[in-house]
């Protein structure tokens, strides 16, 4: 039996006042009852009174969107290019406008131009999620969110279908670029900051894809199989933190099954865990056509029954009606779903007839996007190669990616931006560049580019394989000549990825292509012979191999995909105009095969149709650095790692407060440490706290990230004292035997460290006298499917 008790909701008195005599008035801000708190309880009460006045047919229209290409009911001002809608209602009593949902997460994905309209509606293309997380700066991410939210509001959209919060379980997931990290704390905190920023504008966010959508291959039916502890500690926890710290308007359930059942049809996941345990009060929507709605007429009702309130893009009204007729869906359940939806709808700009300007401050946002890009780029290697003292230095830039620069990935995580600054342009804006090389690569690109139509209405894009240096006299001559005439070489390597497909562990994707490897080798030989440095810029969607070639070059800047100003942001960092402070939120392993999930990715084909059906999360909680540190496995670059043009020293790490024994589940640990800029230029440092916890009943990873903070910009010689608070609920592990989150007793080591490599860090300790039960959970939730037990998972090891 579960000892779990649903959270009590605080109902303000004002709700009761406001409810008296309600019809379906829109949110009237002139209704200034002094004590009115317009929280979800307030809107819920109003939603209940609206639902009481609706016919079943009207309610079904709300629970199922209009369908792809369908006409939304009571839509007032359409916005071209949105991904979906929530239908409205219009009759003599109710006038609820339809509301508009648009992707995310790269920014607001709407059409940049419209038929028969000379206006432009471009949105800012922000850096990809992985780059934003590498800033480790929740204040900056909240600012980014605020700007994204302004575009949503001023372009007439209501809810953003972002941020993407799946865990980067394996480097080859095609959508990793949209996601933040392999670590749930980083995912949760960065996600919460984004949600808070966007929603500060009075528009909504949708944290997605809840949960276990960690690959794209056969994504519509893949079955993610894992133990409840694995799911709770790794794959659900980021969502839990975001709900706890930001209470988003919406959650989008994922395409996949978890332990045998579509996530959006699992009541334990969508209602018991999300609402009852975590206190989520928003609406839950399906991913587009998820849950096999196209082939299974009963799926839509199964989703509503699970607590997945809204079917997107919809078109499921008839199926839902049939399920009501057969008794598989009750009016009471439908009412509950529609109340959840209308609770959020009332907060939206469309509902409140907001007159949008179509004129967000794109200039200010461009500046912020460029800043964010520079703050998240990670300097992986620097053997006295960087910075390149601007202007006076002459740069030889190699690689077709300087022309075919990627601002972001493809699919729904793409944005119709007004422009993309290529790396070639960015370098030319800052340095004296070798124009013969630029011309060579421009012409090569034009002659060899390959068009990809793009998916899901995203704009098309081009890729171009790297030029060969073998039997290529023109390029060989350019390498030889530029090694004599220029001061430094920059080699650009690019990787595109997107929704609907996973990446490959092969040459040209995870590995360098033969042409890229040869280019690095030849350029390095020529420039090193002249005692000149060689820097590689990685304009990539995520992890690629670095181990096999990193020692051939003097500097590596992991630029990820920096949004519309990618080229300028790269030049900002290479020149030292911005001192890099990004750190990895994902491990760069020594080899792909070292990643524990490489053995199971992207799953096994159990029915012989050539597509994987089941994917076993064998490695359990040992994902990313949790695995590499626990099993003492060398990596190319560890999680949390990143260099700066200055140096930082860590001192005086101390536990300053421990209320765990006194306050139990409400207790916390406080640590402080002083970070000093011991180098010669100004810079920022992201400090991380890893905990090594005692193992009483539960085995645990050797270290786990439990807090992080970034200093402000410290001038050379100056210092900042950082404070880290770790609440019991963040410290806790999930104990399957008692179905509870617990903090085990014993001595804990805390490492305040510049990265997850804590080998040189002296830990401080604190103790917990007796086990703390932080919270109980739903009995039997996420149980393994029939025929699967603990022995079905191959245990990871060295
Ligand atoms: C994606 C979602 C996206 C939705 C609407 C789906 O294919 O998985 O992330 O929000 O489409 O575009």
Coordinates of C-alpha atoms in Angstrom, one line a residue, residues 1-580:
X1 CA 0.0 0.0 0.0
X2 CA 1.2 3.4 -0.8
X3 CA 1.5 5.9 2.0
X4 CA 1.4 8.7 -0.6
X5 CA -1.0 11.5 0.0
X6 CA -1.9 14.0 -2.7
X7 CA -0.8 17.5 -2.0
X8 CA -3.4 19.9 -0.5
X9 CA -4.2 22.8 -2.7
X10 CA -4.6 26.2 -1.2
X11 CA -7.9 27.6 -2.3
X12 CA -8.0 31.4 -1.9
X13 CA -11.1 32.9 -0.4
X14 CA -11.2 35.2 -3.4
X15 CA -12.0 32.3 -5.7
X16 CA -15.2 31.7 -3.8
X17 CA -16.1 35.3 -4.1
X18 CA -15.2 35.4 -7.7
X19 CA -17.3 32.3 -8.5
X20 CA -20.5 33.8 -7.4
X21 CA -22.7 34.3 -10.4
X22 CA -20.1 33.3 -12.9
X23 CA -21.1 32.8 -16.5
X24 CA -18.2 32.6 -18.9
X25 CA -16.8 36.1 -18.6
X26 CA -13.2 36.4 -19.8
X27 CA -10.5 37.3 -17.3
X28 CA -11.6 40.8 -16.4
X29 CA -8.8 42.7 -14.9
X30 CA -11.2 45.3 -13.7
X31 CA -12.5 42.7 -11.2
X32 CA -10.2 43.9 -8.5
X33 CA -11.3 42.1 -5.4
X34 CA -8.5 43.2 -3.1
X35 CA -7.5 39.7 -2.1
X36 CA -8.0 37.9 -5.5
X37 CA -5.1 35.6 -6.2
X38 CA -5.3 34.6 -9.8
X39 CA -3.7 31.2 -9.4
X40 CA -4.7 27.9 -10.9
X41 CA -7.3 27.4 -8.3
X42 CA -9.0 30.6 -9.2
X43 CA -9.0 29.7 -12.9
X44 CA -10.0 26.2 -12.2
X45 CA -13.2 27.3 -10.4
X46 CA -14.1 29.5 -13.4
X47 CA -13.3 26.6 -15.8
X48 CA -15.6 24.3 -13.8
X49 CA -18.5 26.8 -14.2
X50 CA -17.8 27.0 -18.0
X51 CA -17.8 23.3 -18.3
X52 CA -21.1 23.1 -16.5
X53 CA -22.6 25.2 -19.3
X54 CA -21.2 23.2 -22.2
X55 CA -22.7 20.4 -24.2
X56 CA -20.8 17.1 -24.6
X57 CA -20.0 18.0 -28.2
X58 CA -18.4 21.3 -27.1
X59 CA -16.3 19.6 -24.5
X60 CA -15.1 17.0 -27.0
X61 CA -14.1 19.8 -29.4
X62 CA -12.0 21.2 -26.6
X63 CA -10.3 17.9 -25.7
X64 CA -9.4 17.2 -29.3
X65 CA -7.8 19.8 -31.4
X66 CA -9.2 20.6 -34.9
X67 CA -6.9 18.1 -36.6
X68 CA -4.0 18.8 -39.0
X69 CA -5.3 21.4 -41.4
X70 CA -8.7 21.6 -39.7
X71 CA -10.4 24.8 -38.9
X72 CA -10.2 25.8 -35.2
X73 CA -13.5 26.7 -33.6
X74 CA -13.8 30.4 -32.7
X75 CA -10.3 31.4 -33.9
X76 CA -9.9 35.1 -33.8
X77 CA -6.5 36.0 -35.3
X78 CA -4.7 33.2 -37.0
X79 CA -0.9 33.0 -37.0
X80 CA 0.6 31.3 -40.0
X81 CA 2.9 28.4 -39.2
X82 CA 1.7 27.5 -35.7
X83 CA 1.8 23.7 -34.9
X84 CA -1.7 23.4 -33.5
X85 CA -4.7 24.8 -31.7
X86 CA -7.0 24.3 -28.8
X87 CA -10.5 24.8 -30.1
X88 CA -12.7 27.4 -28.6
X89 CA -16.5 27.6 -28.0
X90 CA -19.0 30.1 -29.2
X91 CA -22.7 30.1 -28.3
X92 CA -25.1 32.4 -26.6
X93 CA -23.5 31.9 -23.2
X94 CA -19.9 31.2 -23.9
X95 CA -17.3 32.9 -26.0
X96 CA -14.0 31.2 -25.6
X97 CA -11.5 31.8 -28.4
X98 CA -9.3 29.1 -29.9
X99 CA -5.7 29.4 -28.8
X100 CA -2.5 28.8 -30.7
X101 CA 0.3 26.5 -29.9
X102 CA 3.7 26.9 -31.6
X103 CA 7.1 25.1 -31.5
X104 CA 9.9 25.4 -29.8
X105 CA 12.5 25.0 -28.5
X106 CA 14.8 26.9 -30.8
X107 CA 12.6 30.0 -30.6
X108 CA 9.1 30.6 -31.9
X109 CA 8.5 28.5 -35.0
X110 CA 5.9 30.4 -37.1
X111 CA 6.1 31.3 -40.8
X112 CA 8.4 34.1 -41.6
X113 CA 6.3 35.3 -44.5
X114 CA 2.7 34.9 -45.4
X115 CA 0.9 34.5 -48.7
X116 CA -0.6 37.8 -49.9
X117 CA 1.1 39.7 -47.1
X118 CA 4.2 41.9 -47.5
X119 CA 5.0 41.8 -43.8
X120 CA 7.7 39.6 -42.3
X121 CA 7.3 37.6 -39.1
X122 CA 10.7 36.2 -38.5
X123 CA 11.5 35.0 -35.1
X124 CA 14.8 35.0 -33.3
X125 CA 16.7 31.7 -33.7
X126 CA 18.2 31.1 -30.3
X127 CA 21.1 28.7 -29.6
X128 CA 20.2 25.0 -29.3
X129 CA 19.2 23.6 -25.9
X130 CA 22.5 21.8 -25.4
X131 CA 24.4 25.1 -25.8
X132 CA 22.0 27.0 -23.4
X133 CA 22.5 24.4 -20.7
X134 CA 26.3 24.7 -21.1
X135 CA 26.0 28.2 -19.8
X136 CA 25.1 26.8 -16.4
X137 CA 23.5 30.2 -15.9
X138 CA 19.9 30.1 -14.9
X139 CA 19.7 33.9 -14.7
X140 CA 20.7 34.2 -18.4
X141 CA 18.4 31.4 -19.4
X142 CA 15.5 33.2 -17.7
X143 CA 16.4 36.3 -19.7
X144 CA 16.4 34.3 -22.9
X145 CA 13.0 32.8 -21.9
X146 CA 11.7 36.3 -21.2
X147 CA 12.7 37.4 -24.7
X148 CA 11.3 34.2 -26.3
X149 CA 8.0 34.9 -24.5
X150 CA 7.8 38.4 -25.8
X151 CA 8.0 37.1 -29.3
X152 CA 5.2 34.5 -28.5
X153 CA 3.0 37.2 -27.1
X154 CA 3.7 39.9 -29.7
X155 CA 3.3 37.5 -32.6
X156 CA -0.1 36.4 -31.3
X157 CA 0.7 32.9 -30.0
X158 CA -0.4 31.6 -26.7
X159 CA 1.6 28.5 -25.7
X160 CA 5.1 27.5 -26.7
X161 CA 5.7 23.8 -27.3
X162 CA 9.0 23.8 -25.4
X163 CA 11.4 23.5 -23.6
X164 CA 12.5 20.0 -24.5
X165 CA 13.6 18.2 -21.4
X166 CA 14.5 14.6 -22.3
X167 CA 17.7 13.2 -21.0
X168 CA 20.6 12.8 -23.4
X169 CA 20.9 9.1 -22.7
X170 CA 22.9 8.3 -25.8
X171 CA 25.0 10.7 -28.1
X172 CA 23.2 9.5 -31.2
X173 CA 19.7 10.6 -30.4
X174 CA 18.8 12.8 -33.3
X175 CA 17.0 15.3 -31.1
X176 CA 19.6 15.7 -28.4
X177 CA 20.4 19.2 -29.6
X178 CA 16.9 20.3 -28.4
X179 CA 17.6 18.9 -25.0
X180 CA 19.7 20.2 -22.2
X181 CA 21.8 17.5 -20.6
X182 CA 22.6 13.9 -19.6
X183 CA 21.9 15.1 -16.0
X184 CA 18.5 15.6 -14.5
X185 CA 19.4 18.5 -12.2
X186 CA 20.9 20.6 -15.0
X187 CA 17.9 19.7 -17.2
X188 CA 15.4 20.6 -14.4
X189 CA 17.0 23.9 -13.3
X190 CA 17.7 25.2 -16.9
X191 CA 14.2 24.1 -17.9
X192 CA 12.6 25.8 -14.9
X193 CA 14.5 29.0 -15.7
X194 CA 13.3 28.9 -19.3
X195 CA 9.7 28.3 -18.2
X196 CA 9.8 31.1 -15.7
X197 CA 11.2 33.5 -18.3
X198 CA 8.8 32.7 -21.0
X199 CA 5.8 32.6 -18.7
X200 CA 6.6 36.0 -17.2
X201 CA 5.0 37.4 -20.3
X202 CA 1.6 35.9 -19.6
X203 CA 2.1 33.1 -22.2
X204 CA 2.5 29.4 -21.6
X205 CA 5.2 26.8 -22.0
X206 CA 5.0 23.0 -22.5
X207 CA 7.7 20.9 -21.0
X208 CA 8.2 17.9 -23.3
X209 CA 8.4 15.0 -24.1
X210 CA 7.3 13.4 -20.9
X211 CA 9.0 10.9 -20.7
X212 CA 11.5 8.3 -21.9
X213 CA 11.7 9.6 -25.5
X214 CA 15.4 9.2 -25.8
X215 CA 15.7 8.2 -29.4
X216 CA 14.0 8.9 -32.7
X217 CA 14.2 5.5 -34.5
X218 CA 10.6 4.1 -34.6
X219 CA 9.7 6.8 -32.1
X220 CA 6.0 6.4 -32.5
X221 CA 5.9 3.0 -30.9
X222 CA 9.3 2.2 -29.3
X223 CA 8.9 0.8 -25.9
X224 CA 11.4 2.2 -23.3
X225 CA 11.9 -0.5 -20.7
X226 CA 13.4 0.5 -17.4
X227 CA 13.2 0.0 -13.7
X228 CA 11.1 2.4 -11.7
X229 CA 14.1 3.8 -9.9
X230 CA 15.9 4.4 -13.3
X231 CA 12.9 6.3 -14.6
X232 CA 12.3 8.3 -11.4
X233 CA 15.9 9.3 -10.7
X234 CA 17.1 10.0 -14.2
X235 CA 14.3 10.4 -16.8
X236 CA 11.5 11.9 -14.7
X237 CA 13.4 14.0 -12.3
X238 CA 14.2 16.9 -14.6
X239 CA 10.4 17.2 -15.3
X240 CA 9.8 17.0 -11.6
X241 CA 12.2 19.8 -10.8
X242 CA 10.7 22.0 -13.5
X243 CA 7.2 21.4 -12.1
X244 CA 8.4 22.1 -8.6
X245 CA 10.3 25.3 -9.5
X246 CA 8.2 26.7 -12.3
X247 CA 4.8 25.1 -12.6
X248 CA 4.5 25.3 -16.4
X249 CA 1.1 25.7 -18.0
X250 CA 1.5 22.5 -20.0
X251 CA 3.2 19.1 -20.3
X252 CA 3.5 17.3 -23.6
X253 CA 3.5 13.5 -23.3
X254 CA 5.9 11.6 -25.5
X255 CA 5.5 9.3 -28.5
X256 CA 7.0 6.2 -26.9
X257 CA 5.7 3.5 -24.6
X258 CA 7.2 3.0 -21.2
X259 CA 7.3 -0.5 -19.8
X260 CA 4.8 -1.7 -22.4
X261 CA 2.1 1.1 -22.5
X262 CA 2.1 4.4 -24.3
X263 CA 3.1 7.0 -21.8
X264 CA 0.1 9.1 -22.7
X265 CA -2.1 6.2 -21.8
X266 CA -0.5 5.5 -18.4
X267 CA -2.6 6.9 -15.6
X268 CA 0.2 6.2 -13.1
X269 CA 2.5 8.5 -15.1
X270 CA 0.2 11.2 -16.3
X271 CA -2.0 11.5 -13.2
X272 CA -0.6 9.8 -10.2
X273 CA 3.0 10.9 -10.6
X274 CA 2.6 14.2 -12.4
X275 CA -0.5 15.6 -10.7
X276 CA -0.9 13.8 -7.4
X277 CA 2.7 13.4 -6.4
X278 CA 4.3 16.5 -7.9
X279 CA 1.3 18.9 -7.7
X280 CA 1.1 19.8 -11.4
X281 CA -2.0 21.9 -12.0
X282 CA -1.6 22.6 -15.8
X283 CA -2.9 20.8 -18.8
X284 CA -1.4 17.6 -20.4
X285 CA -1.3 17.3 -24.2
X286 CA -0.3 14.5 -26.4
X287 CA 2.6 14.8 -28.9
X288 CA 1.3 15.1 -32.5
X289 CA -0.6 11.9 -33.5
X290 CA 1.0 10.1 -30.5
X291 CA -0.4 7.0 -28.9
X292 CA -1.2 5.4 -32.3
X293 CA -4.3 7.5 -32.8
X294 CA -4.1 7.0 -36.5
X295 CA -4.6 3.3 -36.3
X296 CA -6.4 2.8 -33.0
X297 CA -9.8 4.3 -32.5
X298 CA -9.7 3.7 -28.8
X299 CA -6.4 5.5 -28.2
X300 CA -7.8 9.0 -27.7
X301 CA -10.2 7.9 -25.0
X302 CA -7.4 5.9 -23.3
X303 CA -5.3 9.1 -23.2
X304 CA -8.1 11.1 -21.7
X305 CA -8.7 8.4 -19.1
X306 CA -5.0 8.5 -18.2
X307 CA -5.2 12.2 -17.6
X308 CA -3.8 13.3 -21.0
X309 CA -6.3 16.0 -21.4
X310 CA -5.8 17.3 -24.9
X311 CA -5.2 15.3 -28.1
X312 CA -3.0 17.1 -30.7
X313 CA -3.3 18.0 -33.4
X314 CA -6.7 16.5 -32.8
X315 CA -9.4 15.4 -35.2
X316 CA -10.4 12.7 -32.7
X317 CA -13.8 13.9 -31.8
X318 CA -15.7 11.0 -33.5
X319 CA -13.5 8.4 -31.8
X320 CA -14.0 10.1 -28.5
X321 CA -17.7 10.2 -29.0
X322 CA -17.7 6.5 -29.9
X323 CA -15.9 5.8 -26.7
X324 CA -18.5 7.7 -24.7
X325 CA -21.2 5.8 -26.4
X326 CA -19.6 2.5 -25.5
X327 CA -19.0 3.7 -21.9
X328 CA -15.2 3.7 -22.2
X329 CA -15.0 7.4 -21.6
X330 CA -17.3 9.0 -19.0
X331 CA -18.7 12.5 -18.9
X332 CA -17.0 13.0 -15.5
X333 CA -13.6 12.1 -17.0
X334 CA -14.1 14.4 -19.9
X335 CA -15.2 17.2 -17.6
X336 CA -12.0 16.8 -15.6
X337 CA -9.9 17.0 -18.8
X338 CA -11.6 20.0 -20.1
X339 CA -11.3 21.8 -16.8
X340 CA -7.6 21.2 -16.9
X341 CA -7.5 22.7 -20.4
X342 CA -9.7 25.7 -19.7
X343 CA -7.8 26.5 -16.5
X344 CA -4.8 27.4 -18.6
X345 CA -6.7 28.8 -21.6
X346 CA -8.1 31.6 -19.4
X347 CA -4.6 32.9 -18.8
X348 CA -3.8 33.1 -22.5
X349 CA -3.4 36.3 -24.6
X350 CA -6.1 35.1 -27.1
X351 CA -8.6 34.5 -24.4
X352 CA -7.9 37.9 -23.0
X353 CA -8.2 39.5 -26.5
X354 CA -4.6 40.8 -26.3
X355 CA -3.9 43.0 -29.2
X356 CA -0.6 41.8 -30.4
X357 CA 1.8 44.1 -32.2
X358 CA 3.6 41.7 -34.6
X359 CA 6.5 43.8 -33.6
X360 CA 8.6 42.2 -30.9
X361 CA 12.0 43.7 -30.1
X362 CA 14.0 41.5 -32.5
X363 CA 17.0 43.8 -32.4
X364 CA 17.4 43.5 -28.6
X365 CA 16.8 39.7 -28.9
X366 CA 19.5 39.4 -31.5
X367 CA 22.0 40.9 -29.1
X368 CA 20.8 38.6 -26.3
X369 CA 20.9 35.5 -28.6
X370 CA 24.5 36.3 -29.6
X371 CA 25.4 36.8 -25.9
X372 CA 23.8 33.5 -24.9
X373 CA 25.7 31.7 -27.7
X374 CA 29.0 33.0 -26.5
X375 CA 28.2 32.1 -22.9
X376 CA 27.5 28.5 -23.7
X377 CA 30.3 27.6 -26.1
X378 CA 32.8 25.3 -24.5
X379 CA 36.6 25.7 -24.9
X380 CA 37.7 22.1 -24.9
X381 CA 41.4 22.5 -25.6
X382 CA 43.8 25.4 -25.6
X383 CA 47.6 24.9 -26.0
X384 CA 48.4 28.6 -26.1
X385 CA 46.3 28.9 -29.4
X386 CA 43.5 31.2 -28.2
X387 CA 42.5 33.9 -28.1
X388 CA 43.4 35.2 -31.5
X389 CA 44.2 38.8 -30.9
X390 CA 41.6 40.3 -33.2
X391 CA 42.1 42.3 -36.4
X392 CA 45.9 42.2 -36.4
X393 CA 45.9 38.5 -36.8
X394 CA 45.4 36.9 -40.2
X395 CA 43.2 33.8 -40.2
X396 CA 43.2 30.9 -42.7
X397 CA 39.8 29.3 -42.3
X398 CA 39.2 25.8 -43.7
X399 CA 36.2 23.5 -44.1
X400 CA 32.9 23.8 -46.0
X401 CA 31.0 24.3 -42.7
X402 CA 32.2 27.9 -42.6
X403 CA 29.8 28.4 -45.5
X404 CA 27.2 25.7 -44.6
X405 CA 27.0 26.9 -41.0
X406 CA 24.2 25.4 -38.9
X407 CA 22.3 27.8 -36.7
X408 CA 20.3 24.9 -35.2
X409 CA 18.9 21.4 -35.8
X410 CA 16.0 20.6 -38.1
X411 CA 12.3 19.6 -37.6
X412 CA 10.1 21.2 -35.1
X413 CA 13.1 22.5 -33.2
X414 CA 13.9 24.8 -36.1
X415 CA 13.0 28.5 -36.5
X416 CA 12.3 30.7 -39.5
X417 CA 15.0 33.2 -38.7
X418 CA 15.6 36.4 -40.7
X419 CA 19.2 35.4 -41.2
X420 CA 22.1 33.1 -40.2
X421 CA 25.6 34.5 -39.9
X422 CA 28.0 31.9 -41.3
X423 CA 31.3 31.2 -39.7
X424 CA 33.0 32.7 -42.7
X425 CA 31.1 36.0 -42.3
X426 CA 31.7 36.0 -38.5
X427 CA 35.4 35.6 -38.9
X428 CA 35.5 38.2 -41.7
X429 CA 33.7 40.6 -39.4
X430 CA 36.4 40.3 -36.8
X431 CA 39.7 39.3 -38.4
X432 CA 41.7 39.6 -41.6
X433 CA 40.8 36.4 -43.3
X434 CA 42.3 34.7 -46.3
X435 CA 39.8 35.4 -49.0
X436 CA 41.2 32.8 -51.5
X437 CA 40.1 30.1 -49.0
X438 CA 36.7 31.7 -48.5
X439 CA 36.2 31.8 -52.3
X440 CA 37.4 28.2 -52.6
X441 CA 34.9 27.0 -50.1
X442 CA 32.0 29.1 -51.3
X443 CA 32.4 27.7 -54.8
X444 CA 32.9 24.2 -53.5
X445 CA 29.7 24.5 -51.5
X446 CA 27.7 25.8 -54.4
X447 CA 28.9 23.0 -56.6
X448 CA 28.3 20.2 -54.0
X449 CA 25.5 21.2 -51.7
X450 CA 22.7 18.7 -51.2
X451 CA 19.2 19.9 -50.5
X452 CA 17.1 18.4 -47.7
X453 CA 13.5 19.2 -47.8
X454 CA 13.2 19.6 -44.1
X455 CA 10.5 18.0 -42.0
X456 CA 7.2 19.0 -40.4
X457 CA 7.0 22.3 -42.4
X458 CA 10.5 23.3 -41.4
X459 CA 12.4 25.2 -44.0
X460 CA 14.7 23.2 -46.3
X461 CA 18.4 23.2 -45.7
X462 CA 21.6 22.2 -47.3
X463 CA 24.4 20.0 -46.2
X464 CA 27.8 19.5 -48.0
X465 CA 30.4 16.9 -47.4
X466 CA 33.9 18.1 -46.8
X467 CA 36.3 18.7 -49.7
X468 CA 38.9 16.1 -50.3
X469 CA 42.6 17.2 -49.9
X470 CA 43.8 14.1 -51.7
X471 CA 44.4 14.7 -55.4
X472 CA 43.2 18.2 -54.9
X473 CA 46.0 20.5 -56.1
X474 CA 44.0 23.7 -55.6
X475 CA 43.3 23.1 -51.9
X476 CA 46.8 21.7 -51.3
X477 CA 48.2 24.9 -52.7
X478 CA 46.0 27.0 -50.6
X479 CA 47.0 25.1 -47.4
X480 CA 50.7 25.6 -48.3
X481 CA 50.4 29.2 -49.2
X482 CA 48.2 30.2 -46.2
X483 CA 50.5 28.5 -43.8
X484 CA 53.1 30.9 -44.9
X485 CA 51.0 34.1 -45.2
X486 CA 48.5 33.7 -42.3
X487 CA 49.0 33.6 -38.6
X488 CA 46.6 30.9 -37.5
X489 CA 44.4 28.2 -39.0
X490 CA 40.8 27.6 -38.1
X491 CA 39.2 24.3 -39.2
X492 CA 35.5 24.2 -39.2
X493 CA 33.7 20.9 -38.7
X494 CA 29.9 20.8 -38.9
X495 CA 27.2 18.2 -38.0
X496 CA 23.5 18.6 -38.7
X497 CA 20.8 16.5 -37.0
X498 CA 17.1 16.7 -36.6
X499 CA 13.7 15.3 -35.6
X500 CA 12.6 11.9 -37.0
X501 CA 16.0 10.2 -37.3
X502 CA 18.9 9.2 -35.1
X503 CA 22.5 9.8 -35.9
X504 CA 25.0 7.1 -36.8
X505 CA 28.2 6.1 -35.0
X506 CA 30.0 6.1 -38.4
X507 CA 32.4 8.3 -40.3
X508 CA 30.9 11.6 -41.3
X509 CA 28.6 11.6 -38.3
X510 CA 29.9 10.5 -34.9
X511 CA 33.3 10.0 -36.3
X512 CA 35.2 12.5 -38.6
X513 CA 34.8 11.7 -42.3
X514 CA 38.0 10.6 -44.0
X515 CA 38.2 14.1 -45.7
X516 CA 37.8 15.9 -42.4
X517 CA 40.5 13.8 -40.8
X518 CA 42.8 14.3 -43.8
X519 CA 42.1 18.1 -43.7
X520 CA 43.1 18.3 -40.0
X521 CA 46.2 16.3 -40.6
X522 CA 47.4 18.4 -43.6
X523 CA 46.6 21.7 -42.2
X524 CA 48.2 20.9 -38.9
X525 CA 51.3 19.6 -40.6
X526 CA 51.6 22.8 -42.7
X527 CA 50.9 25.3 -40.0
X528 CA 52.9 23.5 -37.3
X529 CA 55.9 23.4 -39.7
X530 CA 55.7 27.2 -39.6
X531 CA 55.3 27.2 -35.8
X532 CA 51.7 28.4 -36.2
X533 CA 48.6 27.2 -34.3
X534 CA 45.6 25.2 -35.5
X535 CA 42.2 25.6 -33.9
X536 CA 39.1 23.4 -34.6
X537 CA 35.6 24.9 -34.3
X538 CA 32.9 22.3 -33.9
X539 CA 29.5 23.6 -35.2
X540 CA 27.7 20.4 -34.1
X541 CA 24.4 19.2 -32.8
X542 CA 26.0 17.3 -30.0
X543 CA 28.7 14.8 -29.1
X544 CA 31.2 13.7 -31.8
X545 CA 34.4 11.9 -31.4
X546 CA 37.3 14.1 -30.3
X547 CA 39.6 11.5 -28.8
X548 CA 41.2 10.3 -32.1
X549 CA 42.3 13.7 -33.3
X550 CA 42.3 16.2 -30.5
X551 CA 46.1 16.0 -29.9
X552 CA 46.8 17.0 -33.5
X553 CA 45.5 20.5 -32.9
X554 CA 46.2 23.3 -30.5
X555 CA 42.7 24.5 -29.7
X556 CA 39.1 23.2 -29.9
X557 CA 36.1 25.3 -29.5
X558 CA 32.8 23.4 -29.1
X559 CA 30.5 26.0 -30.6
X560 CA 27.4 23.7 -30.8
X561 CA 24.8 25.5 -32.9
X562 CA 24.6 29.1 -31.8
X563 CA 21.4 30.3 -33.4
X564 CA 21.2 33.1 -36.0
X565 CA 24.5 34.8 -35.0
X566 CA 26.5 31.6 -34.8
X567 CA 29.4 33.0 -36.9
X568 CA 29.6 36.2 -35.0
X569 CA 29.4 34.4 -31.6
X570 CA 32.2 32.1 -32.6
X571 CA 34.4 35.0 -33.6
X572 CA 33.6 36.8 -30.3
X573 CA 35.0 33.8 -28.4
X574 CA 38.0 33.1 -30.7
X575 CA 39.0 36.7 -30.5
X576 CA 38.7 36.9 -26.7
X577 CA 36.1 39.6 -26.9
X578 CA 34.2 37.1 -24.8
X579 CA 36.1 34.9 -22.4
X580 CA 34.5 31.4 -22.7

